[in-house]
XYZ file of C-alpha atoms in Angstrom:
120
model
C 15.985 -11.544 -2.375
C 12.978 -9.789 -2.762
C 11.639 -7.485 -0.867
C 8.768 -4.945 -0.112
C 10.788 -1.020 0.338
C 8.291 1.497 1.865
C 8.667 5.496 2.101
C 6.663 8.477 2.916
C 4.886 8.376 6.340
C 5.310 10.761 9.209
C 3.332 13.005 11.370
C 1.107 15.729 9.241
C -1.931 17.999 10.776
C -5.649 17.052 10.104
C -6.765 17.979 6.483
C -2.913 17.630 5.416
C -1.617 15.427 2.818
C 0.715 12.296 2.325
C 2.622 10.271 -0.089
C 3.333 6.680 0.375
C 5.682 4.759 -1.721
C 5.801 0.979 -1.769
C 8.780 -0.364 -4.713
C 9.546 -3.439 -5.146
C 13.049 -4.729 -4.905
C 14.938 -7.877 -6.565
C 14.474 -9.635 -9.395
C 10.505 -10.631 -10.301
C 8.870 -12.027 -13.145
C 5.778 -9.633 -13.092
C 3.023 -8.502 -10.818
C -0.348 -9.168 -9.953
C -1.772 -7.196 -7.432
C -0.128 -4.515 -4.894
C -2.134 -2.859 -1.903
C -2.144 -0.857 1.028
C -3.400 -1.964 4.858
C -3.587 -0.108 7.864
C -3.201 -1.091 11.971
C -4.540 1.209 14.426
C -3.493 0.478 17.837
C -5.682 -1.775 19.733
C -7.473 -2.960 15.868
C -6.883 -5.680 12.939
C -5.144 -4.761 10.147
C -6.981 -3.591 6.965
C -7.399 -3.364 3.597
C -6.869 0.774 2.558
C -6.618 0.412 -1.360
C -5.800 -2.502 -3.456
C -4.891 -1.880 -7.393
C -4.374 -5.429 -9.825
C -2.629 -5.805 -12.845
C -4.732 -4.080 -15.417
C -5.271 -0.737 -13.021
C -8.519 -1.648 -11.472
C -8.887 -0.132 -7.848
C -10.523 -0.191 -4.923
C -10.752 1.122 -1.804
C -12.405 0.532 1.414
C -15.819 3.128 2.409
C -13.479 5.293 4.690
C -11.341 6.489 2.456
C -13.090 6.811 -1.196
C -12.738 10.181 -2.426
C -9.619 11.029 -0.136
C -7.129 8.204 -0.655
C -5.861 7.050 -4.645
C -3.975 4.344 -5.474
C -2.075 4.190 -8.412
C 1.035 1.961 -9.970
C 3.865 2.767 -12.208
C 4.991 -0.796 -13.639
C 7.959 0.146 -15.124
C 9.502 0.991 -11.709
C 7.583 -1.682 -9.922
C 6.281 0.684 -7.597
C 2.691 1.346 -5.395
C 1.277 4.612 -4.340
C -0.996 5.856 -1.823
C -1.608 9.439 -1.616
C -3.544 10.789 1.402
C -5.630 13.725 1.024
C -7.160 15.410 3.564
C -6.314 13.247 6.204
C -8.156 12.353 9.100
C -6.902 11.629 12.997
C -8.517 7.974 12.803
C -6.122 7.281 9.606
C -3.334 7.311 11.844
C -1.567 3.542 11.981
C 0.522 1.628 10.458
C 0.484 1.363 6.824
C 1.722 -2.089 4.952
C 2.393 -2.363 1.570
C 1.080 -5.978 0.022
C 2.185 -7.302 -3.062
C 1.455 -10.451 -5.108
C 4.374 -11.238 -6.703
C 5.163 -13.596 -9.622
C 8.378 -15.252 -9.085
C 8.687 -17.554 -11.990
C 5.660 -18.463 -14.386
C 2.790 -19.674 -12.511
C 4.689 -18.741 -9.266
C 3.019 -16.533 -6.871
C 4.191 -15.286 -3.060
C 2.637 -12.764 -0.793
C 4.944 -10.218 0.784
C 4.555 -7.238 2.897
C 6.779 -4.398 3.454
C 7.949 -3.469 6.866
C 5.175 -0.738 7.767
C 5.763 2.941 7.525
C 3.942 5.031 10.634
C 1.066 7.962 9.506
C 0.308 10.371 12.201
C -2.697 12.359 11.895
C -3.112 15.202 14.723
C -6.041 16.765 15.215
């Protein structure tokens, strides 16, 4: 079974920094893209970072310049890491992955959401 295994969130002060890992667990036959989103209580869930299969990123206008993505394939593993972090950053963070199954075979899953905390 495959599945989405997420590490690395907590509660840190404003200006601190985080590490979020996303790996993928279970038997694939490659990768296309992997991502981060955020919820903040109350709001929509939303795209953070998104990195494809040849290492192209991007990131959404609230972040750029404090948050990198970045992917090691032969681990099958995401990362966010969280620079000088902000009180509005705080949510939950969900890892995204399309993931090829078989050839030609693509599925969406999400990992079970790790909580950030940013105090101020």
């Amino acid at each position: 079974q495959v599945q989405l295994v997420e590490s690395g969130g907590g509660l840190v002060q404003a200006g601190g920094s985080l590490r979020l890992s996303c790996a993928v667990s279970g038997s694939i036959f490659g990768i296309n893209t992997m991502g981060w989103f955020r919820q903040a209580p109350g709001k929509q869930r939303e795209l953070v970072a998104g990195i494809n299969s040849v290492g192209s990123t991007n990131y959404a206008d609230s972040v750029k310049g404090r948050f990198t993505i970045s992917r090691d394939n032969a681990s099958n593993t995401v990362y966010l890491q969280m620079n000088s972090l902000k009180p509005e950053d705080t949510g939950v963070y969900y890892c995204h992955a399309d993931l090829y199954l078989h050839y030609m075979t693509v599925r969406s899953y999400w990992g079970q959401g790790t909580q950030v905390t940013v105090s101020s």
